[in-house]
Amino acid sequence: MSLSTVPPAVVDAAMPAPRRRTRFGTARRDYITIGLWLALAISVLIWSIPIIFMVFTSLKSEADIFGTPAFVPPWSPEWGNYVEALDRGNLLGAGANSLIIAVFKVPIGLLISAAAAFALSRLRFKRQRLLMGVIAMGAMVPIQVAIAPLFQVINGLDLLSTHVGVILPYIAFGLPYQTFILYGFFRSIPHELDESARMDGAGNWRLFLQIILPLSKPALAALFILDFVATWNEYSIALALLQSQDSWTIPLAIQGFQSQFTSAYGPLNAFTIMSVFPVLIVYLLFQRYFVEGAFAGAVKG
Amino acid sequence: MSTTIAPPAPPAGRKRSVARKRVAKASHVGFVAALPFLAPALAAYLVFVIGPMVESVRLSFFEWSGFQGAPQEFVGLKNYVRIFTQDPVFWTALGNTVIWVILSLVIPVALGLVLALALNRPLFGRNAFRSLFYIPGVLAPIAIANMWRWMYNPNFGVGVTLAEMFNAPWLAEIQWLGDRNLALYSIFAAFVWQIAGTNMVLFLAGLQSVATEHVEAAKLDGANAWQVFRNVTLPALRPVTVVVVVLTIINSIKVFDLIVGMTGGGPAQSTQVLALWSFTQSFGNHEYGMGNAIATVLLVITLIIVVPYMVWTARQEKHS
């Protein structure tokens, strides 16, 4: 990322060739572009400090952490921190819990939301808009408003510290936003499709499963990825409902490791890095869906 | 309407009456036909979201330790009187929540907009820039809290290193998370880091709706960069700005993870916010009544913000 590796010509080549009138104009525009690029490069560097700092620490021995300045790279990487983190914290167990919860929660929640959005957008009944409004409101109320009684509900069902016991509330709290986004998306699908499908004898279910859902793949994919990440990262519901250490998800395990081994900075940072790895991979693989998801929200929201 | 499958259009008058008849018939059968699609969502929503919220309001009028079998004693408005008059932490928490919301509406939103405007231009490596700014948004807030806690470490953190680099010993003495006048803002910095990239992506999405023809036309008319931004770009960004503002308010009212992970509300409760104080009262202090009274206050504040927005959106939709 050193500055000299990007000659002005490269920056220039990336620009679509606008019609340039004078030599003066060209030169000025280039300077502005280069200045902007430099400013962005410096900002990105500053933005990366927390991550760089964490990675460096995770690879330093205790002596190096205490003895060298924070931004000195770990010249002799101490991979033992990672081994120690795996050994001391229950990373794999927590990872398995998080994965099981996400694998069930995300598709089921999405299907339920899609069905509701279908009824709200493609079928007709009274007070339809009001119902959509009431559901959408759920997306805006902080979870903490309901968390103590929610604990009682799950406790009453005898589902504390179980996978099902968090999957159900996760589905419920994910519904409002997903239904709202899919409602907007479904409404943008032309109604003529419904009419011709019905003329061919399709009922509501066939219309939903064979026409609306396949046409909504982009929105569904975007929501799927966003929801996977959100589920993986969720902390406050899990904190209230997952009491036994065996049932902890990744965020609880991070926090648990942190409070248990407060001064084991190397392993702690190694633990955090390993815990965010799955999400980073998902992000890098499905990057474009994040943008599309944001887009759906921004345009339809 | 011009698909080949569509039958030839009937005369306008007849078509309208047919449509009206269909609507009339549908509203009778409608809900029954829609129910199978709605039932799972409504059931989950009622049992796990609406039910607990109503219960939370009910419990705010009771005194209860939260233990199964322990008696619930009706105390009327006593919990509210207590939180408003005898609980100094409540006012700190309310104040901090308000500060947090206001700061969030300014700093990360402005930063997101500036980044979006910069990265909407064709620049070398702009996709890499966008990704790097966005990545904090996909990390677990609790992981972010741990990263920043470590950065703020008074003995080995960034402050110490910077102090050595710039030969400014006072930098090493700042108690980022230990100073009760500073801790909230130190945590807020982590929030900015987490959220600015998300705002950037939203604004970038909004910028795609700025018509290049309008920009070109304004330029041809002799508008300078500022005038183009002020009169063409900004109006086109209005819908996405509303979304960003609403999301920002929602996300900052419920900020929880970052504070738990970095200070737990301390030092001396100086970084408490309503969401966390409610949780602490219910689960930590076993004051379910107080905890739910705070939750109810939070609910009311949220509704005061959300309901006008919902009504406004519904009106907009009707107009379009």
Coordinates of C-alpha atoms in Angstrom, one line a residue:
Chain A
M1 CA 0.0 0.0 0.0
S2 CA 3.0 2.3 -0.2
L3 CA 2.2 5.5 -2.0
S4 CA 4.9 5.4 -4.7
T5 CA 3.5 2.2 -6.1
V6 CA 0.5 4.0 -7.6
P7 CA 1.7 6.4 -10.2
P8 CA -0.8 9.0 -11.3
A9 CA -1.3 7.2 -14.5
V10 CA -2.9 4.3 -12.8
V11 CA -5.3 6.5 -10.9
D12 CA -6.0 8.2 -14.2
A13 CA -6.7 5.0 -16.1
A14 CA -9.3 4.1 -13.6
M15 CA -11.2 7.2 -14.4
P16 CA -13.7 7.1 -17.2
A17 CA -12.3 9.6 -19.7
P18 CA -14.3 12.8 -19.3
R19 CA -14.0 15.4 -22.0
R20 CA -11.2 17.6 -21.0
R21 CA -11.0 21.1 -22.2
T22 CA -7.7 22.6 -21.1
R23 CA -4.4 21.3 -19.9
F24 CA -4.9 23.2 -16.7
G25 CA -8.2 21.5 -16.0
T26 CA -6.7 18.0 -16.5
A27 CA -3.8 18.7 -14.2
R28 CA -6.0 20.1 -11.5
R29 CA -8.4 17.2 -11.7
D30 CA -5.5 14.7 -11.3
Y31 CA -4.2 16.5 -8.2
I32 CA -7.7 16.4 -6.6
T33 CA -8.0 12.7 -7.4
I34 CA -4.5 11.9 -6.0
G35 CA -5.2 14.0 -2.9
L36 CA -8.5 12.2 -2.3
W37 CA -6.8 8.8 -2.9
L38 CA -4.1 9.7 -0.4
A39 CA -6.6 10.8 2.2
L40 CA -8.6 7.6 1.8
A41 CA -5.4 5.5 2.0
I42 CA -4.4 7.2 5.3
S43 CA -8.0 6.8 6.6
V44 CA -8.0 3.1 5.8
L45 CA -4.7 2.7 7.6
I46 CA -6.1 4.4 10.7
W47 CA -9.3 2.3 10.4
S48 CA -7.2 -0.8 10.4
I49 CA -5.4 0.0 13.6
P50 CA -7.6 -2.0 16.0
I51 CA -7.3 -5.1 13.7
I52 CA -3.6 -4.7 13.2
F53 CA -3.1 -4.3 16.9
M54 CA -5.1 -7.4 17.7
V55 CA -3.3 -9.5 15.2
F56 CA 0.1 -8.4 16.4
T57 CA -0.8 -9.1 20.0
S58 CA -2.2 -12.5 19.2
L59 CA 1.2 -13.5 17.8
K60 CA 3.4 -12.1 20.6
S61 CA 4.8 -13.9 23.6
E62 CA 3.9 -12.5 27.0
A63 CA 7.4 -11.0 27.3
D64 CA 7.0 -9.3 23.9
I65 CA 3.6 -7.9 24.8
F66 CA 5.0 -6.4 28.0
G67 CA 8.4 -5.4 26.5
T68 CA 7.8 -4.1 23.0
P69 CA 5.7 -1.2 21.8
A70 CA 2.2 -2.1 20.5
F71 CA 2.9 -1.5 16.8
V72 CA 6.2 -3.4 16.6
P73 CA 5.3 -6.5 14.5
P74 CA 5.8 -9.9 16.2
W75 CA 9.1 -10.8 14.5
S76 CA 9.1 -14.2 16.0
P77 CA 5.4 -15.2 15.9
E78 CA 4.2 -17.0 18.9
W79 CA 1.6 -19.5 17.5
G80 CA 1.3 -21.0 20.9
N81 CA -1.3 -18.3 21.8
Y82 CA -3.7 -19.9 19.3
V83 CA -3.2 -23.4 20.7
E84 CA -3.6 -22.0 24.2
A85 CA -6.8 -20.2 23.3
L86 CA -8.2 -23.3 21.8
D87 CA -7.1 -25.3 24.8
R88 CA -8.5 -23.0 27.5
G89 CA -11.6 -21.5 26.0
N90 CA -14.3 -23.8 24.6
L91 CA -14.0 -22.3 21.1
L92 CA -15.0 -25.4 19.2
G93 CA -18.0 -26.2 21.5
A94 CA -19.2 -22.6 21.3
G95 CA -18.6 -22.6 17.5
A96 CA -20.7 -25.8 17.2
N97 CA -23.5 -24.2 19.2
S98 CA -23.5 -21.1 17.2
L99 CA -23.4 -23.0 13.9
I100 CA -26.3 -25.3 14.9
I101 CA -28.4 -22.3 16.0
A102 CA -27.7 -20.4 12.8
V103 CA -28.3 -23.4 10.5
F104 CA -31.8 -23.9 11.9
K105 CA -32.7 -20.3 12.7
V106 CA -31.8 -18.7 9.4
P107 CA -33.6 -20.8 6.8
I108 CA -36.7 -21.4 9.0
G109 CA -37.0 -17.8 10.0
L110 CA -36.6 -16.7 6.4
L111 CA -39.3 -19.1 5.2
I112 CA -41.7 -18.0 7.8
S113 CA -41.0 -14.3 7.1
A114 CA -41.4 -14.9 3.4
A115 CA -44.8 -16.7 3.9
A116 CA -46.0 -13.8 6.0
A117 CA -44.7 -11.2 3.5
F118 CA -46.5 -13.1 0.7
A119 CA -49.8 -13.0 2.5
L120 CA -49.3 -9.3 3.3
S121 CA -48.3 -8.3 -0.2
R122 CA -50.1 -10.7 -2.6
L123 CA -53.3 -11.8 -0.9
R124 CA -56.1 -9.4 0.0
F125 CA -57.7 -9.1 3.4
K126 CA -58.9 -6.4 5.7
R127 CA -56.5 -4.3 7.8
Q128 CA -53.5 -5.7 5.8
R129 CA -51.5 -2.5 6.0
L130 CA -52.1 -2.1 9.7
L131 CA -50.9 -5.6 10.3
M132 CA -47.7 -4.9 8.3
G133 CA -47.2 -1.8 10.4
V134 CA -47.5 -3.6 13.7
I135 CA -45.1 -6.3 12.5
A136 CA -42.6 -3.7 11.2
M137 CA -42.7 -1.9 14.5
G138 CA -41.2 -5.0 16.1
A139 CA -38.0 -4.4 14.1
M140 CA -37.6 -1.0 15.8
V141 CA -38.1 -1.8 19.5
P142 CA -35.0 -2.7 21.4
I143 CA -34.8 -6.4 22.4
Q144 CA -33.9 -5.4 25.9
V145 CA -37.5 -4.1 26.4
A146 CA -38.8 -7.6 26.4
I147 CA -35.8 -9.6 27.7
A148 CA -36.7 -10.2 31.3
P149 CA -40.2 -11.6 30.6
L150 CA -38.8 -13.5 27.6
F151 CA -36.5 -15.3 30.1
Q152 CA -39.7 -16.2 32.1
V153 CA -41.4 -17.6 28.9
I154 CA -38.4 -19.7 28.0
N155 CA -38.0 -20.8 31.6
G156 CA -41.7 -21.8 31.7
L157 CA -41.2 -23.9 28.6
D158 CA -38.2 -25.5 30.3
L159 CA -36.0 -24.5 27.4
L160 CA -33.3 -22.5 29.1
S161 CA -29.7 -23.3 27.9
T162 CA -31.0 -25.3 24.9
H163 CA -30.7 -24.6 21.2
V164 CA -34.4 -24.6 20.6
G165 CA -34.8 -22.1 23.5
V166 CA -32.8 -19.4 21.6
I167 CA -33.8 -20.5 18.1
L168 CA -37.4 -19.7 18.8
P169 CA -36.9 -16.1 20.1
Y170 CA -34.2 -15.5 17.4
I171 CA -36.8 -16.4 14.7
A172 CA -39.4 -14.2 16.4
F173 CA -37.1 -11.2 16.7
G174 CA -35.8 -11.6 13.2
L175 CA -39.3 -11.7 11.6
P176 CA -40.2 -8.1 11.6
Y177 CA -37.3 -6.8 9.6
Q178 CA -37.2 -9.7 7.1
T179 CA -41.0 -9.6 6.6
F180 CA -40.7 -5.8 6.0
I181 CA -38.0 -6.1 3.4
L182 CA -39.6 -9.1 1.6
Y183 CA -42.9 -7.3 1.6
G184 CA -41.3 -4.5 -0.3
F185 CA -39.6 -6.9 -2.7
F186 CA -42.7 -9.0 -3.4
R187 CA -44.7 -5.9 -4.1
S188 CA -42.3 -4.9 -6.8
I189 CA -43.0 -8.2 -8.7
P190 CA -45.7 -7.5 -11.3
H191 CA -49.2 -8.6 -10.4
E192 CA -49.9 -9.8 -13.9
L193 CA -47.8 -12.9 -13.0
D194 CA -50.3 -13.8 -10.3
E195 CA -53.2 -13.4 -12.7
S196 CA -51.8 -15.6 -15.4
A197 CA -50.7 -18.2 -12.9
R198 CA -54.1 -18.3 -11.4
M199 CA -55.6 -18.6 -14.8
D200 CA -53.5 -21.7 -15.2
G201 CA -55.1 -23.0 -12.0
A202 CA -52.3 -22.3 -9.5
G203 CA -53.4 -21.9 -5.9
N204 CA -51.8 -19.7 -3.3
W205 CA -49.2 -22.2 -2.3
R206 CA -48.1 -22.9 -5.8
L207 CA -48.0 -19.2 -6.5
F208 CA -45.8 -18.7 -3.4
L209 CA -43.5 -21.6 -3.8
Q210 CA -43.1 -21.8 -7.6
I211 CA -43.4 -18.2 -8.7
I212 CA -42.8 -15.6 -6.0
L213 CA -40.0 -17.4 -4.1
P214 CA -37.9 -18.2 -7.1
L215 CA -38.2 -14.7 -8.4
S216 CA -37.1 -13.3 -5.0
K217 CA -33.8 -15.2 -4.9
P218 CA -31.6 -12.1 -4.8
A219 CA -33.5 -10.6 -1.9
L220 CA -33.6 -14.0 -0.1
A221 CA -29.9 -14.6 -0.6
A222 CA -29.0 -11.2 0.8
L223 CA -31.2 -11.6 3.8
F224 CA -29.8 -15.1 4.4
I225 CA -26.3 -13.8 4.6
L226 CA -27.1 -10.8 6.7
D227 CA -29.2 -12.9 9.0
F228 CA -26.4 -15.5 9.4
V229 CA -24.0 -12.9 10.5
A230 CA -26.5 -11.2 12.8
T231 CA -27.3 -14.6 14.4
W232 CA -23.7 -15.5 14.8
N233 CA -23.0 -12.2 16.6
E234 CA -26.1 -11.9 18.8
Y235 CA -25.2 -11.4 22.4
S236 CA -28.0 -10.0 24.7
I237 CA -30.7 -12.7 24.2
A238 CA -28.0 -15.4 24.4
L239 CA -26.7 -13.8 27.6
A240 CA -30.1 -14.0 29.2
L241 CA -31.2 -17.4 28.0
L242 CA -28.0 -19.5 27.8
Q243 CA -27.0 -20.1 31.3
S244 CA -24.9 -23.2 31.3
Q245 CA -21.4 -22.9 29.8
D246 CA -22.0 -25.9 27.5
S247 CA -24.7 -24.1 25.7
W248 CA -22.7 -20.9 25.2
T249 CA -22.5 -19.3 21.7
I250 CA -19.4 -17.6 20.3
P251 CA -20.1 -14.1 21.8
L252 CA -20.7 -15.6 25.2
A253 CA -17.5 -17.6 24.9
I254 CA -15.5 -14.5 24.0
Q255 CA -16.9 -12.6 27.0
G256 CA -16.3 -15.7 29.2
F257 CA -12.7 -16.0 28.1
Q258 CA -12.2 -12.3 28.7
S259 CA -13.4 -12.4 32.2
Q260 CA -11.7 -15.6 33.1
F261 CA -8.3 -15.0 31.7
T262 CA -8.1 -11.2 32.0
S263 CA -4.4 -10.7 31.6
A264 CA -3.7 -13.5 29.1
Y265 CA -3.6 -10.9 26.3
G266 CA -2.0 -13.0 23.7
P267 CA -4.4 -16.0 23.9
L268 CA -7.4 -13.6 24.4
N269 CA -6.7 -11.8 21.1
A270 CA -6.0 -15.1 19.4
F271 CA -9.4 -16.3 20.7
T272 CA -11.2 -13.2 19.4
I273 CA -9.5 -13.6 15.9
M274 CA -10.5 -17.2 15.6
S275 CA -14.1 -16.3 16.7
V276 CA -14.6 -13.7 13.9
F277 CA -13.0 -15.9 11.3
P278 CA -16.2 -17.7 10.1
V279 CA -18.0 -14.4 9.7
L280 CA -15.1 -12.9 7.8
I281 CA -15.1 -15.8 5.4
V282 CA -18.8 -15.5 4.9
Y283 CA -18.3 -11.8 4.2
L284 CA -15.5 -12.3 1.7
L285 CA -17.4 -15.0 -0.1
F286 CA -20.7 -13.3 -0.3
Q287 CA -19.6 -9.7 -0.4
R288 CA -21.9 -8.6 -3.1
Y289 CA -25.0 -9.7 -1.1
F290 CA -24.2 -7.3 1.7
V291 CA -24.4 -4.5 -0.7
E292 CA -27.6 -5.9 -2.3
G293 CA -29.1 -6.3 1.2
A294 CA -28.2 -2.8 2.1
F295 CA -29.6 -1.7 -1.3
A296 CA -32.9 -3.5 -0.7
G297 CA -33.2 -1.9 2.7
A298 CA -32.3 1.5 1.4
V299 CA -34.6 1.5 -1.5
K300 CA -37.6 -0.3 -0.2
G301 CA -37.2 0.7 3.5
Chain B
M1 CA -50.1 -5.5 -19.1
S2 CA -48.8 -6.3 -22.5
T3 CA -47.8 -9.9 -22.0
T4 CA -49.0 -12.2 -24.7
I5 CA -50.9 -14.4 -22.2
A6 CA -53.1 -11.5 -21.1
P7 CA -56.6 -11.6 -22.7
P8 CA -57.6 -8.6 -24.8
A9 CA -58.5 -5.7 -22.5
P10 CA -62.3 -5.5 -21.9
P11 CA -63.9 -2.0 -22.1
A12 CA -62.8 0.1 -19.2
G13 CA -66.1 0.3 -17.4
R14 CA -66.6 -3.4 -17.3
K15 CA -63.1 -4.1 -16.2
R16 CA -63.5 -1.8 -13.2
S17 CA -66.7 -3.4 -12.0
V18 CA -65.1 -6.8 -12.3
A19 CA -62.1 -5.7 -10.3
R20 CA -64.4 -4.2 -7.6
K21 CA -66.4 -7.4 -7.4
R22 CA -63.2 -9.4 -7.0
V23 CA -62.0 -7.2 -4.2
A24 CA -65.3 -7.4 -2.4
K25 CA -65.3 -11.2 -2.6
A26 CA -61.7 -11.4 -1.6
S27 CA -62.0 -9.4 1.6
H28 CA -64.5 -12.0 2.9
V29 CA -62.5 -15.1 2.1
G30 CA -59.2 -13.2 2.3
F31 CA -58.1 -13.6 5.8
V32 CA -59.0 -17.3 6.0
A33 CA -56.9 -17.9 2.8
A34 CA -54.1 -15.8 4.2
L35 CA -54.0 -17.4 7.6
P36 CA -51.9 -20.5 6.8
F37 CA -49.2 -18.1 5.5
L38 CA -49.4 -15.7 8.4
A39 CA -50.0 -18.2 11.3
P40 CA -46.3 -19.3 12.0
A41 CA -45.1 -15.7 11.9
L42 CA -47.9 -14.3 14.0
A43 CA -47.6 -17.1 16.5
A44 CA -43.9 -16.6 17.0
Y45 CA -44.3 -12.8 17.1
L46 CA -47.1 -12.9 19.6
V47 CA -45.5 -15.4 22.0
F48 CA -41.9 -14.2 21.9
V49 CA -42.1 -10.5 21.1
I50 CA -45.5 -8.9 21.8
G51 CA -46.3 -11.1 24.8
P52 CA -43.1 -10.3 26.7
M53 CA -43.4 -6.6 25.9
V54 CA -46.9 -6.5 27.4
E55 CA -45.7 -8.6 30.3
S56 CA -42.9 -6.1 30.8
V57 CA -45.4 -3.3 31.1
R58 CA -47.5 -5.3 33.6
L59 CA -44.5 -6.3 35.7
S60 CA -43.4 -2.7 36.0
F61 CA -46.4 -2.3 38.4
F62 CA -45.2 -5.1 40.6
E63 CA -42.4 -5.9 43.0
W64 CA -40.8 -9.2 42.2
S65 CA -37.4 -10.8 42.6
G66 CA -37.9 -12.8 39.4
F67 CA -37.5 -16.2 41.1
Q68 CA -40.1 -18.8 40.2
G69 CA -42.5 -19.1 43.0
A70 CA -41.6 -15.9 44.7
P71 CA -44.6 -13.7 45.2
Q72 CA -45.4 -10.8 42.9
E73 CA -46.7 -7.8 44.8
F74 CA -48.8 -5.1 43.1
V75 CA -47.2 -1.8 44.0
G76 CA -48.9 0.6 41.5
L77 CA -46.6 3.4 40.3
K78 CA -44.0 2.8 43.1
N79 CA -41.4 1.5 40.7
Y80 CA -41.7 4.6 38.5
V81 CA -41.5 6.9 41.5
R82 CA -38.4 5.1 42.6
I83 CA -36.6 5.2 39.2
F84 CA -37.5 8.9 38.7
T85 CA -36.8 10.2 42.2
Q86 CA -34.5 7.8 44.0
D87 CA -32.4 6.2 41.3
P88 CA -29.5 8.5 40.3
V89 CA -28.3 5.8 37.9
F90 CA -31.5 6.0 35.9
W91 CA -30.9 9.6 35.1
T92 CA -27.3 9.0 34.1
A93 CA -28.4 6.1 31.9
L94 CA -31.1 8.2 30.3
G95 CA -28.7 11.1 29.7
N96 CA -26.1 8.7 28.3
T97 CA -28.7 7.2 26.0
V98 CA -29.7 10.6 24.7
I99 CA -26.0 11.7 24.2
W100 CA -25.4 8.4 22.4
V101 CA -28.3 8.9 20.0
I102 CA -27.4 12.5 19.2
L103 CA -23.7 11.8 18.7
S104 CA -24.6 8.8 16.5
L105 CA -26.8 11.0 14.3
V106 CA -23.9 13.4 13.7
I107 CA -20.6 11.6 13.6
P108 CA -21.0 8.2 12.0
V109 CA -23.7 9.5 9.6
A110 CA -21.5 12.4 8.4
L111 CA -18.5 10.1 8.2
G112 CA -20.6 7.5 6.2
L113 CA -21.8 10.2 3.8
V114 CA -18.3 11.6 3.2
L115 CA -16.9 8.1 2.6
A116 CA -19.7 7.2 0.3
L117 CA -19.2 10.4 -1.7
A118 CA -15.5 9.8 -1.9
L119 CA -15.8 6.1 -2.8
N120 CA -18.5 6.7 -5.4
R121 CA -15.9 8.1 -7.7
P122 CA -13.9 5.9 -9.9
L123 CA -10.7 5.4 -7.9
F124 CA -7.9 2.9 -8.0
G125 CA -8.7 0.1 -5.5
R126 CA -12.0 1.5 -4.4
N127 CA -13.5 -1.9 -3.8
A128 CA -10.7 -2.7 -1.3
F129 CA -11.3 0.6 0.4
R130 CA -15.0 0.0 0.7
S131 CA -14.5 -3.5 2.1
L132 CA -12.0 -2.3 4.7
F133 CA -14.3 0.4 5.9
Y134 CA -17.3 -2.0 6.0
I135 CA -15.6 -5.0 7.7
P136 CA -16.0 -3.8 11.3
G137 CA -19.8 -3.9 10.6
V138 CA -19.8 -7.7 10.3
L139 CA -17.8 -8.4 13.4
A140 CA -19.6 -9.3 16.7
P141 CA -19.9 -6.1 18.8
I142 CA -18.6 -8.1 21.8
A143 CA -15.5 -9.0 19.8
I144 CA -15.1 -5.3 18.9
A145 CA -15.5 -4.4 22.6
N146 CA -12.6 -6.8 23.4
M147 CA -10.4 -5.4 20.7
W148 CA -10.9 -1.8 21.8
R149 CA -10.6 -2.7 25.5
W150 CA -7.2 -4.0 24.7
M151 CA -6.3 -0.9 22.7
Y152 CA -7.3 1.3 25.6
N153 CA -5.3 -0.8 28.1
P154 CA -3.6 1.8 30.3
N155 CA -0.3 -0.2 30.5
F156 CA 0.2 -1.7 27.1
G157 CA -2.4 -0.1 24.9
V158 CA -2.1 2.3 22.0
G159 CA -1.9 5.4 24.3
V160 CA 1.4 4.2 25.7
T161 CA 2.8 3.5 22.2
L162 CA 1.7 6.9 20.9
A163 CA 3.2 8.6 24.0
E164 CA 6.5 7.0 23.2
M165 CA 6.3 7.8 19.5
F166 CA 5.5 11.5 20.0
N167 CA 7.3 11.9 23.2
A168 CA 4.2 13.0 24.9
P169 CA 3.9 11.3 28.3
W170 CA 0.5 12.8 29.0
L171 CA -0.9 10.5 26.3
A172 CA 0.1 7.5 28.4
E173 CA -1.7 8.8 31.4
I174 CA -5.2 9.0 29.9
Q175 CA -7.5 6.5 31.5
W176 CA -9.6 5.8 28.4
L177 CA -12.1 3.6 30.1
G178 CA -11.2 4.4 33.7
D179 CA -12.0 8.1 33.7
R180 CA -15.7 8.6 34.3
N181 CA -15.9 11.7 32.2
L182 CA -14.2 10.1 29.2
A183 CA -15.3 6.4 29.3
L184 CA -18.6 6.9 27.4
Y185 CA -16.8 8.7 24.6
S186 CA -14.1 6.1 24.4
I187 CA -16.8 3.4 23.9
F188 CA -18.5 5.7 21.4
A189 CA -15.4 5.8 19.3
A190 CA -15.6 2.0 19.0
F191 CA -19.3 2.4 17.9
V192 CA -18.2 4.9 15.2
W193 CA -15.7 2.4 14.0
Q194 CA -18.3 -0.3 13.9
I195 CA -21.1 1.6 12.2
A196 CA -19.6 4.1 9.8
G197 CA -19.0 1.6 7.1
T198 CA -22.6 0.4 7.2
N199 CA -23.8 3.9 6.8
M200 CA -21.3 4.3 3.9
V201 CA -22.8 1.3 2.1
L202 CA -26.3 2.6 2.6
F203 CA -25.3 6.0 1.2
L204 CA -23.5 4.3 -1.7
A205 CA -26.7 2.4 -2.5
G206 CA -28.6 5.7 -2.4
L207 CA -26.0 7.4 -4.6
Q208 CA -26.8 5.0 -7.4
S209 CA -30.2 6.6 -7.7
V210 CA -28.6 10.0 -8.5
A211 CA -29.1 10.4 -12.2
T212 CA -25.9 11.1 -14.1
E213 CA -27.9 13.1 -16.6
H214 CA -29.0 15.5 -13.9
V215 CA -25.4 16.0 -12.7
E216 CA -24.2 16.5 -16.3
A217 CA -27.1 18.9 -17.0
A218 CA -26.3 20.9 -13.8
K219 CA -22.6 21.1 -14.8
L220 CA -23.5 22.3 -18.3
D221 CA -25.5 25.0 -16.7
G222 CA -22.3 26.1 -14.9
A223 CA -23.0 24.7 -11.5
N224 CA -19.9 24.2 -9.4
A225 CA -19.2 21.0 -7.4
W226 CA -20.9 22.4 -4.2
Q227 CA -23.9 23.5 -6.1
V228 CA -24.3 20.1 -7.8
F229 CA -24.0 18.4 -4.4
R230 CA -26.4 20.8 -2.8
N231 CA -29.1 20.9 -5.5
V232 CA -28.8 17.5 -7.2
T233 CA -27.1 14.9 -5.1
L234 CA -28.5 15.8 -1.7
P235 CA -32.2 15.9 -2.7
A236 CA -31.8 12.5 -4.4
L237 CA -30.3 11.1 -1.1
R238 CA -33.3 12.1 0.9
P239 CA -35.0 8.6 1.0
V240 CA -31.7 6.8 2.0
T241 CA -31.0 9.5 4.6
V242 CA -34.3 8.8 6.3
V243 CA -33.4 5.1 6.4
V244 CA -29.9 5.8 7.8
V245 CA -31.4 8.1 10.5
V246 CA -34.0 5.6 11.6
L247 CA -31.5 2.8 11.6
T248 CA -29.1 4.9 13.6
I249 CA -31.7 5.8 16.2
I250 CA -32.7 2.2 16.6
N251 CA -29.2 0.9 16.8
S252 CA -28.1 3.5 19.3
I253 CA -31.1 3.1 21.6
K254 CA -30.3 -0.5 22.0
V255 CA -26.5 -0.3 22.4
F256 CA -25.6 -2.9 24.9
D257 CA -22.9 -5.3 23.8
L258 CA -20.2 -2.7 23.4
I259 CA -20.8 -1.3 26.9
V260 CA -21.0 -4.7 28.6
G261 CA -17.8 -5.7 26.9
M262 CA -15.8 -2.6 27.6
T263 CA -16.9 -1.2 31.0
G264 CA -20.0 -3.2 32.1
G265 CA -21.5 0.3 32.8
G266 CA -18.7 1.5 35.0
P267 CA -16.7 3.2 36.3
A268 CA -19.2 4.2 39.0
Q269 CA -22.1 3.6 36.6
S270 CA -20.9 6.5 34.4
T271 CA -21.4 4.6 31.2
Q272 CA -24.8 3.1 32.0
V273 CA -27.5 3.3 29.3
L274 CA -31.2 2.4 29.6
A275 CA -31.0 -0.9 27.9
L276 CA -28.1 -2.1 30.1
W277 CA -29.5 -0.6 33.4
S278 CA -32.8 -2.4 32.8
F279 CA -31.0 -5.7 32.2
T280 CA -28.8 -5.1 35.3
Q281 CA -31.8 -4.4 37.5
S282 CA -33.7 -7.4 36.4
F283 CA -31.0 -10.0 36.2
G284 CA -28.2 -8.6 38.4
N285 CA -30.1 -7.0 41.2
H286 CA -33.2 -9.2 41.0
E287 CA -35.4 -6.1 41.0
Y288 CA -37.7 -7.2 38.2
G289 CA -40.2 -4.4 38.9
M290 CA -37.6 -1.7 38.5
G291 CA -36.0 -3.4 35.6
N292 CA -39.3 -3.6 33.7
A293 CA -40.2 -0.1 34.6
I294 CA -37.0 1.1 33.0
A295 CA -37.8 -1.2 30.0
T296 CA -41.2 0.4 29.8
V297 CA -39.6 3.8 29.7
L298 CA -37.4 2.6 26.9
L299 CA -40.4 1.2 25.1
V300 CA -42.3 4.5 25.3
I301 CA -39.3 6.5 24.1
T302 CA -38.9 4.2 21.2
L303 CA -42.6 4.4 20.3
I304 CA -42.5 8.2 20.5
I305 CA -39.8 8.1 17.8
V306 CA -41.1 5.2 15.7
V307 CA -44.8 5.7 15.5
P308 CA -44.6 9.2 13.7
Y309 CA -42.1 7.7 11.3
M310 CA -44.4 4.7 10.5
V311 CA -47.4 7.0 10.0
W312 CA -45.3 9.2 7.8
T313 CA -44.1 6.3 5.6
A314 CA -47.6 4.9 5.3
R315 CA -48.8 8.4 4.1
Q316 CA -45.9 8.5 1.6
E317 CA -46.8 5.1 0.3
K318 CA -50.4 6.1 -0.2
H319 CA -49.4 9.2 -2.1
S320 CA -47.1 7.3 -4.5

